[in-house]
Short mmCIF file of C-alpha atoms in Angstrom, two decimals:
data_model
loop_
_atom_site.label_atom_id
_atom_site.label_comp_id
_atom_site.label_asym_id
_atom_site.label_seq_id
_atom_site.Cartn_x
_atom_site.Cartn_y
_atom_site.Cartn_z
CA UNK S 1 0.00 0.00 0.00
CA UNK S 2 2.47 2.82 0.75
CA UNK S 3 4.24 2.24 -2.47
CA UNK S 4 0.89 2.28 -4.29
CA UNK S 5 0.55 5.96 -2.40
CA UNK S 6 4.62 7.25 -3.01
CA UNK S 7 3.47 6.04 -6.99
CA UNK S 8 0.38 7.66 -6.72
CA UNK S 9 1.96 11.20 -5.53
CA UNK S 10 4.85 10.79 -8.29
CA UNK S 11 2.10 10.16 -10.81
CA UNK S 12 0.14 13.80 -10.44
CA UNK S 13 3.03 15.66 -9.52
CA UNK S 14 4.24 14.51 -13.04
CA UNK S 15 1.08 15.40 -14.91
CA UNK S 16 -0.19 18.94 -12.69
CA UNK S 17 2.17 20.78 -10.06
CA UNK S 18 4.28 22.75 -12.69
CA UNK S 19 1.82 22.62 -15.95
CA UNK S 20 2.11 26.61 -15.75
CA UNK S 21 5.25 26.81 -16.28
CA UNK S 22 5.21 25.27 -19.41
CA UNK S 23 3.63 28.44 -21.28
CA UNK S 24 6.75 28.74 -23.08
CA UNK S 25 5.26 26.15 -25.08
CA UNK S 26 1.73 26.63 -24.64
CA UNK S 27 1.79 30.47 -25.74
CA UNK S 28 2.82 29.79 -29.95
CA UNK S 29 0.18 26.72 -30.16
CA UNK S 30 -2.52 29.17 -28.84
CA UNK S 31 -2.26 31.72 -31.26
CA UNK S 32 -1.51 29.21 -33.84
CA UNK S 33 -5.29 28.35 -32.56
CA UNK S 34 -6.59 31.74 -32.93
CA UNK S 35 -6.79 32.46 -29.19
CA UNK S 36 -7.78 35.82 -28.59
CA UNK S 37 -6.78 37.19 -32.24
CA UNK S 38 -10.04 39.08 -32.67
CA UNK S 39 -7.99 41.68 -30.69
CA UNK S 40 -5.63 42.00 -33.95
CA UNK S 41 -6.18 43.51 -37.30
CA UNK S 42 -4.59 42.62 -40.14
CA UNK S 43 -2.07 45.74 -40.08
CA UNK S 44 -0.66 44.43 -36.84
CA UNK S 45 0.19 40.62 -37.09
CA UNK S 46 4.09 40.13 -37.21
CA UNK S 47 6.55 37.45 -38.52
CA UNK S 48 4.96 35.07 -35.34
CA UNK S 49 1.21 35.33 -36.57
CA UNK S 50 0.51 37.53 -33.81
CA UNK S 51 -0.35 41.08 -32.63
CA UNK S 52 1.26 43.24 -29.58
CA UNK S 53 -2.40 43.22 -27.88
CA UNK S 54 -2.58 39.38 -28.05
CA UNK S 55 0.48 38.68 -26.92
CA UNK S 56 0.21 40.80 -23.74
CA UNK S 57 -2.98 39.58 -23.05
CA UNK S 58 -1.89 35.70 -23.14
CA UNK S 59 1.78 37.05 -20.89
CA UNK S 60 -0.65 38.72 -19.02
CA UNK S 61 -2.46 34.84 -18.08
CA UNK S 62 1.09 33.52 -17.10
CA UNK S 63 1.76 36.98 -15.18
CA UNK S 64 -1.61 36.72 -12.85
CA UNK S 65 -0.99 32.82 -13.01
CA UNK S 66 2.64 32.81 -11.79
CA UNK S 67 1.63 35.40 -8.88
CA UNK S 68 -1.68 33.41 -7.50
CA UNK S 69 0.96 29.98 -6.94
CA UNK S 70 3.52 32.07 -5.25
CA UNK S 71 0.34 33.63 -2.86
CA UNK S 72 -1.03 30.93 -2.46
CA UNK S 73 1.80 29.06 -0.81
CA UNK S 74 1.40 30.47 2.91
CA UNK S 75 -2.24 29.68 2.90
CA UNK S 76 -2.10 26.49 1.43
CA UNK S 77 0.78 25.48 4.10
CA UNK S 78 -2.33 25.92 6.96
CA UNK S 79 -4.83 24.25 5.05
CA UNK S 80 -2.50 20.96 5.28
CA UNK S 81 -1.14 21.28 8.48
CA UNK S 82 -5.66 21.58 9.48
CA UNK S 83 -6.89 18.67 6.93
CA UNK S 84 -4.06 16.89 6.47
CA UNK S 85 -2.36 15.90 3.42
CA UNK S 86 -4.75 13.60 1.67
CA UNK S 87 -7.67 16.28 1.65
CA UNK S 88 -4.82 18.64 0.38
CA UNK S 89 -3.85 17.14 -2.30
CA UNK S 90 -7.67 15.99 -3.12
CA UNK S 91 -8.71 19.58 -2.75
CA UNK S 92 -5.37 20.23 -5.33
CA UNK S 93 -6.54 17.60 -8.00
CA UNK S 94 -10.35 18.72 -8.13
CA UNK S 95 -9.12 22.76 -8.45
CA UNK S 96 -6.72 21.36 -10.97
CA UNK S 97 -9.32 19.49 -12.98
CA UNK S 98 -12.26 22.49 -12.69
CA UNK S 99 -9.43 24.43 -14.45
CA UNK S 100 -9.16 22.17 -16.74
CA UNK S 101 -12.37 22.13 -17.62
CA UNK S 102 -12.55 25.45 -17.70
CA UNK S 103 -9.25 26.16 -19.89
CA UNK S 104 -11.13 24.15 -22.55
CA UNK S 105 -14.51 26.14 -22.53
CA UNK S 106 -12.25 29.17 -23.90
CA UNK S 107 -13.63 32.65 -24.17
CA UNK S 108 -17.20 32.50 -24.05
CA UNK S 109 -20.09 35.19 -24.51
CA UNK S 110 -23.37 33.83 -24.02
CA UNK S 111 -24.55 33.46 -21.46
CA UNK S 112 -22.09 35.59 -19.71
CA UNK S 113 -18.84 36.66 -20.62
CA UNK S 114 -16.41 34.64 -19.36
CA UNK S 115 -12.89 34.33 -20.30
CA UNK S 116 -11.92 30.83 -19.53
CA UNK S 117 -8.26 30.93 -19.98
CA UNK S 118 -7.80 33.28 -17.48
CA UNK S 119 -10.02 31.76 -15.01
CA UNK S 120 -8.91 28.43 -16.02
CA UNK S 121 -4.98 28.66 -15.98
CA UNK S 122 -5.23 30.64 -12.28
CA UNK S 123 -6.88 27.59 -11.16
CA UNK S 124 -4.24 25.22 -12.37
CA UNK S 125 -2.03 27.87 -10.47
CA UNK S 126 -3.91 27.81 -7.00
CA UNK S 127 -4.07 23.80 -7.43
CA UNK S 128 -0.35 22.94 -8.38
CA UNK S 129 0.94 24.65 -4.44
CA UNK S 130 -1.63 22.23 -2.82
CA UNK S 131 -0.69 19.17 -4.42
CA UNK S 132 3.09 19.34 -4.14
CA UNK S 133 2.99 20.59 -0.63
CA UNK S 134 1.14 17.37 0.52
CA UNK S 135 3.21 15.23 -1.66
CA UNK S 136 6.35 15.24 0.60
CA UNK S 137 5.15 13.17 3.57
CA UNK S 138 5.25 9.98 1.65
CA UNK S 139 9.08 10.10 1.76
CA UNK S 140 8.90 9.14 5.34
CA UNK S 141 6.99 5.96 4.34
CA UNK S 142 10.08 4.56 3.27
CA UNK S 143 12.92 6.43 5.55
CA UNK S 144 15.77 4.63 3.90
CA UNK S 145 14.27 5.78 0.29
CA UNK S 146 13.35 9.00 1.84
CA UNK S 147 15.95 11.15 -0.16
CA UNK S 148 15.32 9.25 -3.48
CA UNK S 149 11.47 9.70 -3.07
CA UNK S 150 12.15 13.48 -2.79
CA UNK S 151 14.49 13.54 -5.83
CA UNK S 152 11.56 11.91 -7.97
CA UNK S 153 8.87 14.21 -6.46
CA UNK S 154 10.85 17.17 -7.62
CA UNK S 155 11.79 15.72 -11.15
CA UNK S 156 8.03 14.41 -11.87
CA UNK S 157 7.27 18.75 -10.44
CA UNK S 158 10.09 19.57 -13.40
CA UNK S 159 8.56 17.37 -16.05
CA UNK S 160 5.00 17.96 -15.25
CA UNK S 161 5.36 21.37 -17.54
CA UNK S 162 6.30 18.95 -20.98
CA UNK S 163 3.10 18.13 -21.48
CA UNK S 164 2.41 21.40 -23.66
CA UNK S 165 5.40 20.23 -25.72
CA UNK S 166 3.56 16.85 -26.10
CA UNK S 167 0.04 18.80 -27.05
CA UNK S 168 2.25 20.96 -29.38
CA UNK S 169 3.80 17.86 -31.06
CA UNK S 170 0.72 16.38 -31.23
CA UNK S 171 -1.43 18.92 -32.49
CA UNK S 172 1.60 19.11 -35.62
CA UNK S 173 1.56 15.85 -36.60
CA UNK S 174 -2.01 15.38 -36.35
CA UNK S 175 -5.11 17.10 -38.26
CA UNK S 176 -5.04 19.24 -35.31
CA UNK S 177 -5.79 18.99 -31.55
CA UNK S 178 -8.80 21.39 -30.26
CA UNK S 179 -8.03 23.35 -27.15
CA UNK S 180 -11.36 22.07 -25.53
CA UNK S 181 -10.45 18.45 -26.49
CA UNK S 182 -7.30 18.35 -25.01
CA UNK S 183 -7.81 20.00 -21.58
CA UNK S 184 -11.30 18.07 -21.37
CA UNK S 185 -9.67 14.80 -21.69
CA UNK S 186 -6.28 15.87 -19.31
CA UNK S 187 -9.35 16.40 -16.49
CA UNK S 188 -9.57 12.55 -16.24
CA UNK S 189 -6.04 12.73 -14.76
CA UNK S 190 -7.10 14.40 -11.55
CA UNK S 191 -10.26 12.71 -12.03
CA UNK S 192 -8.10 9.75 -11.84
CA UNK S 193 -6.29 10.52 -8.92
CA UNK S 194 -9.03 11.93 -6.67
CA UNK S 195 -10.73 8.29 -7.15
CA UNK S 196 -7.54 6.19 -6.13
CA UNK S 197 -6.12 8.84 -3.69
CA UNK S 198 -9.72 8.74 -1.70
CA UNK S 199 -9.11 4.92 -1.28
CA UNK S 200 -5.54 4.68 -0.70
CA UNK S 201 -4.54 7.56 1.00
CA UNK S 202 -2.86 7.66 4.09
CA UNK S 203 -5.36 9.12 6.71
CA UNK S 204 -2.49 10.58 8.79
CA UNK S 205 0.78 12.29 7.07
CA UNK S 206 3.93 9.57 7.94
CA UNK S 207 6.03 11.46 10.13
CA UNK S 208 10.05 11.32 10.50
CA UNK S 209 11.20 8.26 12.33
CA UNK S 210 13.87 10.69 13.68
CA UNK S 211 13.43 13.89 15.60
CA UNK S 212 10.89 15.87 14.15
CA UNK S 213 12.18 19.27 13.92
CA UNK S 214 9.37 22.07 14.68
CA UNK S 215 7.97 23.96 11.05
CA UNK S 216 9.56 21.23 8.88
CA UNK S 217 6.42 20.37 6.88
CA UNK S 218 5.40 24.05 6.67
CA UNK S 219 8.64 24.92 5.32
CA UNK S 220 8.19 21.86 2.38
CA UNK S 221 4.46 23.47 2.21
CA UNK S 222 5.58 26.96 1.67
CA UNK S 223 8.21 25.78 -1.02
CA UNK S 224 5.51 24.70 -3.16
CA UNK S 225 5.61 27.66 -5.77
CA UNK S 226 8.92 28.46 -6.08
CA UNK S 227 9.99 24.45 -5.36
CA UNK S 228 13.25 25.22 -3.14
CA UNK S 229 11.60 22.34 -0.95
CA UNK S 230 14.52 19.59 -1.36
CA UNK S 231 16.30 21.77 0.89
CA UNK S 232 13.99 21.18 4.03
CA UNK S 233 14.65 17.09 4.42
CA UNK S 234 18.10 19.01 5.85
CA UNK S 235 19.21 18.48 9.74
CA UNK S 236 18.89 21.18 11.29
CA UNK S 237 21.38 24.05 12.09
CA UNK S 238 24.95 23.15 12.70
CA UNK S 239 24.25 18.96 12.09
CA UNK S 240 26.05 17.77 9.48
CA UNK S 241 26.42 20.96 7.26
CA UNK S 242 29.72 21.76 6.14
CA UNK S 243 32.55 22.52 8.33
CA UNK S 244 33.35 26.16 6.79
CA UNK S 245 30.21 27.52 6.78
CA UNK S 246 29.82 30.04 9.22
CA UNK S 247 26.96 31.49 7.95
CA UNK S 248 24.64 28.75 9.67
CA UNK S 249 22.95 30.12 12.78
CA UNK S 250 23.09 33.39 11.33
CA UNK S 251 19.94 34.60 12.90
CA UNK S 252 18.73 31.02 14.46
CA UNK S 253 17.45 32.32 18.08
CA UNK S 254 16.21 35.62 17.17
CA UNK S 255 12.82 36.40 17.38
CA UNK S 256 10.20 36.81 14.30
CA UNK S 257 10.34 40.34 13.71
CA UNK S 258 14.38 40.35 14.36
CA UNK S 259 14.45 37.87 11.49
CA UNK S 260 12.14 40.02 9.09
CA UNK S 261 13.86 43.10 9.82
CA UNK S 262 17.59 41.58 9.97
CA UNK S 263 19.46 42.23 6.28
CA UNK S 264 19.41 39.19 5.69
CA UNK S 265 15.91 38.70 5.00
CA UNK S 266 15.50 42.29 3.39
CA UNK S 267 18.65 41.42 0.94
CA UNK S 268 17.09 38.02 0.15
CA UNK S 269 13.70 39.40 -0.60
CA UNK S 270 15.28 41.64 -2.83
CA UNK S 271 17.05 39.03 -4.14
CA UNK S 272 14.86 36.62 -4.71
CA UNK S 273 11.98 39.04 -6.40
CA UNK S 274 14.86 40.13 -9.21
CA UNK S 275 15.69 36.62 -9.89
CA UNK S 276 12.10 35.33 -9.89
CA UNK S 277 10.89 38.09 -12.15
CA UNK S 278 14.01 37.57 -14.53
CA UNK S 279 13.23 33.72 -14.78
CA UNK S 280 9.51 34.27 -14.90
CA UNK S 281 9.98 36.92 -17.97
CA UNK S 282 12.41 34.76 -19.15
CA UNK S 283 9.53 32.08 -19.80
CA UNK S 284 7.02 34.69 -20.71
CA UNK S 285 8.65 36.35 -23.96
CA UNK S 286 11.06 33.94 -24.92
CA UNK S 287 9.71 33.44 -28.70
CA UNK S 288 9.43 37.43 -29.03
CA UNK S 289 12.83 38.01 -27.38
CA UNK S 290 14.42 35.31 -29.95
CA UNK S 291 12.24 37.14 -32.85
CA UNK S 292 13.90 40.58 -32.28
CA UNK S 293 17.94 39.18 -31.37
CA UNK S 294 17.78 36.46 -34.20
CA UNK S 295 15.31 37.96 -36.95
CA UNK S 296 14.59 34.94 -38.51
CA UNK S 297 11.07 32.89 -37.68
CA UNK S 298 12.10 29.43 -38.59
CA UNK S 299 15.03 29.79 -36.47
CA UNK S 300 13.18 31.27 -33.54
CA UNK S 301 10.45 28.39 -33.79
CA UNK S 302 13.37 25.67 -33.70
CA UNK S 303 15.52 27.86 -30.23
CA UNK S 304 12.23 28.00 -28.62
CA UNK S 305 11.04 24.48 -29.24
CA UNK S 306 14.57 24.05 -27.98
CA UNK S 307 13.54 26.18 -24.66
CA UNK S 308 10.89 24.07 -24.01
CA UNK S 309 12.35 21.16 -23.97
CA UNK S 310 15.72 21.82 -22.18
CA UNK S 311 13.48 23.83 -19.08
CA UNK S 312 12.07 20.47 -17.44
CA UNK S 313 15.62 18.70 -18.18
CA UNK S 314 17.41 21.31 -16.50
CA UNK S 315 15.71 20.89 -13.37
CA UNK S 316 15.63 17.28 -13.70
CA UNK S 317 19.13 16.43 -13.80
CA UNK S 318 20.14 19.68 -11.65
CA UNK S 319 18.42 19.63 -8.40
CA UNK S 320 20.18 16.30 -7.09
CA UNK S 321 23.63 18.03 -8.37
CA UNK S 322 22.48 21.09 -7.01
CA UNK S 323 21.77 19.76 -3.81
CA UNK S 324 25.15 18.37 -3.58
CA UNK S 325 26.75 21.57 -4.09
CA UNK S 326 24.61 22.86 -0.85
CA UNK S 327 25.57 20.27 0.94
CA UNK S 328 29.29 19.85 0.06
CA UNK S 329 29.76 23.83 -0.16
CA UNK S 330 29.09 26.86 1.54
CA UNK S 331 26.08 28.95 1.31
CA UNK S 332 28.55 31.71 -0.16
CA UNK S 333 30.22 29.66 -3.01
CA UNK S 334 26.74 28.48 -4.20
CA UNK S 335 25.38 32.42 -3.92
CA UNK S 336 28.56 33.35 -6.24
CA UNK S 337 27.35 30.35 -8.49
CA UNK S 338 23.99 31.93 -9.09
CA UNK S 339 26.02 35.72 -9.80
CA UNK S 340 28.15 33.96 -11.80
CA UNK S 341 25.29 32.53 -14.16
CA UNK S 342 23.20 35.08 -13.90
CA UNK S 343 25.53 37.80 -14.99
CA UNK S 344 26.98 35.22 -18.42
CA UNK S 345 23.02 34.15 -19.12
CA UNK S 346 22.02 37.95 -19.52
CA UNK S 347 25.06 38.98 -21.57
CA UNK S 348 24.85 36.17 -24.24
CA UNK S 349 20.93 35.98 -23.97
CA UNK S 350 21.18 39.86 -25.78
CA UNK S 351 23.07 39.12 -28.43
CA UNK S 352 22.44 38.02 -31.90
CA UNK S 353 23.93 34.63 -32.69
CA UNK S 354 21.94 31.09 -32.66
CA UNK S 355 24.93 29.62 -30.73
CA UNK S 356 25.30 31.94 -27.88
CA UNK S 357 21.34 31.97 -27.66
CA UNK S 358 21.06 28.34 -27.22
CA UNK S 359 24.38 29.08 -24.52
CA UNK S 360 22.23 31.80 -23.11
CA UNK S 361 19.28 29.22 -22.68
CA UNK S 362 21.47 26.06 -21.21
CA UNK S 363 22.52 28.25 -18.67
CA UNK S 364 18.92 29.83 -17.69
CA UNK S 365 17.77 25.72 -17.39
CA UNK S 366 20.23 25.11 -14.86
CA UNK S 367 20.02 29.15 -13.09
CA UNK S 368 16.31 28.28 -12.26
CA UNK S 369 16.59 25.30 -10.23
CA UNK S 370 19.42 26.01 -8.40
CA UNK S 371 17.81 29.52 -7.61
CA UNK S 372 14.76 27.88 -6.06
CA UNK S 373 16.87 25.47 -3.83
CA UNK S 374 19.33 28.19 -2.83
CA UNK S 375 16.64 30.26 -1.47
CA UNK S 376 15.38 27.80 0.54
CA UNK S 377 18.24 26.20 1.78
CA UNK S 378 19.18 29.67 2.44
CA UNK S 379 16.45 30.17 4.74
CA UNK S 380 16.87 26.62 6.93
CA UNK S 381 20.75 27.73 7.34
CA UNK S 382 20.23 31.69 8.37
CA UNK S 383 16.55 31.36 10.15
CA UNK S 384 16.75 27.57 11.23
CA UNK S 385 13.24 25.58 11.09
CA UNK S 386 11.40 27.03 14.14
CA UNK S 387 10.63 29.90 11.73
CA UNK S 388 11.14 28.80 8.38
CA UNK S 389 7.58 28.17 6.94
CA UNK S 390 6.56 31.63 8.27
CA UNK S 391 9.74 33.42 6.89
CA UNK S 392 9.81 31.40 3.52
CA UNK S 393 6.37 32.00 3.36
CA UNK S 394 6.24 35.40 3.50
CA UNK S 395 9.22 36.05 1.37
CA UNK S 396 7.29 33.88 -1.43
CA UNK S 397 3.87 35.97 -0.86
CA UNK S 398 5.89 39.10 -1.35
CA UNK S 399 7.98 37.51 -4.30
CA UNK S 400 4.36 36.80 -5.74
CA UNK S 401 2.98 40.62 -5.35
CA UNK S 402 6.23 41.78 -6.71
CA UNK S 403 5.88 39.57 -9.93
CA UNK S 404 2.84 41.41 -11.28
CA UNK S 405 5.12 44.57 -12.32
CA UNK S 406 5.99 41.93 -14.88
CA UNK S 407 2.56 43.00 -16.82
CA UNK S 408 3.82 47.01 -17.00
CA UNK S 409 7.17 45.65 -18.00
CA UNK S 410 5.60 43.73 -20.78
CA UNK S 411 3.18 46.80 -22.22
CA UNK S 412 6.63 49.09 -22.04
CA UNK S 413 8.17 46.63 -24.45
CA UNK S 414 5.27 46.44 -27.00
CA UNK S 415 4.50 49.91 -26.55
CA UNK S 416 7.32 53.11 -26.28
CA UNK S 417 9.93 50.57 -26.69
CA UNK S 418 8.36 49.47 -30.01
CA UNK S 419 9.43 45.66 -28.97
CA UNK S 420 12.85 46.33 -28.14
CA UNK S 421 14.07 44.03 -25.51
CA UNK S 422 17.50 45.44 -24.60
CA UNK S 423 16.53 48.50 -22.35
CA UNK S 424 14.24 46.04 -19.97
CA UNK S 425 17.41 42.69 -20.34
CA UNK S 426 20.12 45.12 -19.73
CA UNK S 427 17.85 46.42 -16.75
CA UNK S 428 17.68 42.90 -15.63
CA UNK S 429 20.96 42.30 -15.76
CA UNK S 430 22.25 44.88 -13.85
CA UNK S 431 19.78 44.23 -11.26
CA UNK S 432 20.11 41.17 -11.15
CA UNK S 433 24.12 41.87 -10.43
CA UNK S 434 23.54 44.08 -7.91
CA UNK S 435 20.91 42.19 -5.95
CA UNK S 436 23.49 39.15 -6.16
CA UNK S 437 26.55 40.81 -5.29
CA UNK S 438 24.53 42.57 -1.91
CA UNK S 439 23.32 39.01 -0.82
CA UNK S 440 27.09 37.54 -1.50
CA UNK S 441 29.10 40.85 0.67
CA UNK S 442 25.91 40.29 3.32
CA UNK S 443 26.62 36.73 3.55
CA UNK S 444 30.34 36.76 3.46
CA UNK S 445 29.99 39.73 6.07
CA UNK S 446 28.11 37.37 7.87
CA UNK S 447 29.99 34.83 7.99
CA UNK S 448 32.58 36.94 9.70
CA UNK S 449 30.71 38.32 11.93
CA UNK S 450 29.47 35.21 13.17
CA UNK S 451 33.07 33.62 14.17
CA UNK S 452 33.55 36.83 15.76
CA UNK S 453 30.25 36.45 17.59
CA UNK S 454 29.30 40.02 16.65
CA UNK S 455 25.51 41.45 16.84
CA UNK S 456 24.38 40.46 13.11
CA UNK S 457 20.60 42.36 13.19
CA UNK S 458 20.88 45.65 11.58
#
């Protein structure tokens, strides 16, 4: 029975907790369908088939989407710690398959006017936190396994956004592929789940058969969105970390509101929201950023087929390495990883060469995962777990809030910037620089201060 329920969790996690972030892929095959192109006139469809008011109102879907699974995260932590992780994750699949459902009634009129992509893609948003969070208990039902069970959780989470490449490849090779018949049918996969998980499902979540550690399963619960969760099956502070990392502890002791108002959260905040717009922007405009630096459509269509493909597989193969690299270096190494990346993504990701495109995308692939486990691993190290679902929580919430200047940023481009991307990467860029570099000098600062044993709130 409990491998029939760690199979079971594997199985929707693959097919539903990170289907949004697959609109790389799903964007081209909707206006290939016509979605929302009675907003263009003939005048103002480009080389893609598309208009500027089309596009910004499907980026605009991923925008709202992206923001409502980073909210949702804190909230969704207390509904599982008060229901339990079986409810969760039932209450996950029938959100999941409602938006579905309603993804594939489209834009309707009549009765009312209803636009179902919207509607429907925020739901698969709001459901994908409540699934994964309840999905991480099950490691415990085999504690030997438990670290393999979370690597497969989080590569069926990484995969689960291919199957718009498989509806894209599908609807090519085919006579075509309605909208409404593919999410319709894709609703029998929660469906699916709801039925077995309501029989099989463990009625309790399987607990450590070590020492609990207080907040643990709110930390993996408020993970969900941005998926840094790996990093919470960690001992706690000081137990088996490595040696030269003085940065552990940093603010472990301190009170709530210390934490909140130490630089260390405030420079990880700031942090965080640059990298998680950059990624999330990344995703969103990918096929028009690759139209303007490369100029040529059948190119572009082949890079961002490429993009699509190479995003799951990056965080497939990464996260284990990733979490090696966290566990067998210190917090600031892995920080000057991430500015490291960041900084060589941006530069080659603005120029105008296939090659140093498809560079520019390898590197984003493996910058996103390792982002998302950095922050939280950051969090168990400075805060410790006695506060780490309420501080990770919050610092997604914001993070989410934060991401909707993405929609501005977007209607600048198409708009006074007449679809010029450099003004808005090289912004990026530099941000995303300076955000790093402030996180590395307050960790390395730190790190000092802490074998000194100096006062580190400030």
């Amino acid at each position: 029975m409990r491998l029939l329920q760690v199979l079971l969790v594997i199985f929707i996690n693959l097919f539903s907790t990170g289907t949004i972030f697959g609109f790389a892929a799903l964007k081209p095959l909707l206006i290939r369908k016509g979605v929302y192109s009675w907003l263009c006139s003939r005048d103002d469809i480009d080389l893609t088939g598309s208009c500027n008011q089309q596009e910004l109102r499907l980026n605009n879907i991923f925008v709202v989407s992206v923001a409502l699974t980073n909210m949702v995260s804190l909230p969704a932590g207390s509904v599982l710690d008060r229901i339990g992780p079986t409810k969760t994750s039932i209450i996950g699949a029938t959100i999941f398959g409602l938006g579905c459902l309603v993804f594939g009634s489209g834009y309707t009129k009549w009765p009312v006017v209803l636009d179902g992509y919207y509607i429907g893609f925020s739901l698969l948003a709001i459901a994908g936190p409540l699934i994964f969070l309840s999905s991480f208990h099950v490691s415990n039902a085999f504690p030997a396994k438990s670290g393999l069970i979370l690597s497969l959780i989080m590569a069926a989470f990484n995969a689960s956004s291919t199957h718009f490449v498989a509806f894209d490849w599908l609807d090519k090779r085919t006579s075509g592929v309605s909208v409404q018949a593919w999410f319709w049918c894709y609703a029998l996969i929660p469906a699916f789940f709801i039925v077995l998980q309501s029989l099989t499902g463990p009625p309790i979540a399987y607990e450590k058969q070590t020492v609990p550690q207080e907040g643990q399963l709110v930390a993996s619960a408020t993970s969900a969105p941005t998926y840094g969760a790996t990093s919470t099956d960690r001992t706690s502070p000081g137990e088996n970390l490595p040696p030269k990392d003085s940065f552990v502890g940093a603010m472990v002791g301190r009170s709530l509101l210390e934490q909140l108002f130490s630089r260390h959260f405030g420079l990880l905040l700031l942090f965080f929201s640059v990298y998680t717009d950059r990624v999330n922007w990344e995703i969103q405009t990918i096929s028009e950023q690759l139209v303007f630096y490369l100029g040529d459509l059948k190119m572009t269509l082949r890079t961002a087929g490429l993009f699509s493909i190479l995003l799951p597989i990056g965080g497939i193969i990464g996260v284990p390495l990733f979490g090696w690299l966290l566990d067998h270096r210190n917090t600031f190494d892995a920080s000057l990883v991430i500015l490291i990346i960041g900084v060589v993504y941006g530069i080659l990701g603005m120029t105008h060469l296939v090659v140093t495109q498809i560079a520019s995308i390898s590197l984003f692939v493996v910058l996103r995962p390792l982002l998302y486990v950095f922050v939280g691993d950051y969090c168990g190290k400075a805060f410790g777990y006695n506060t780490f679902g309420r501080v990770y929580g919050l610092a997604t919430t914001l993070v989410g809030l934060l991401g909707l200047i993405l929609g501005p940023v977007d209607s600048l481009v198409k708009g006074p910037l007449h679809g010029n991307y450099n003004l808005v990467n090289s912004a990026w860029l530099i941000l995303g620089f300076v955000s790093s570099s402030l996180l590395c000098w307050s960790i390395h600062r730190g790190s000092r201060r802490e074998l000194k044993g100096d006062e580190l709130v400030e």
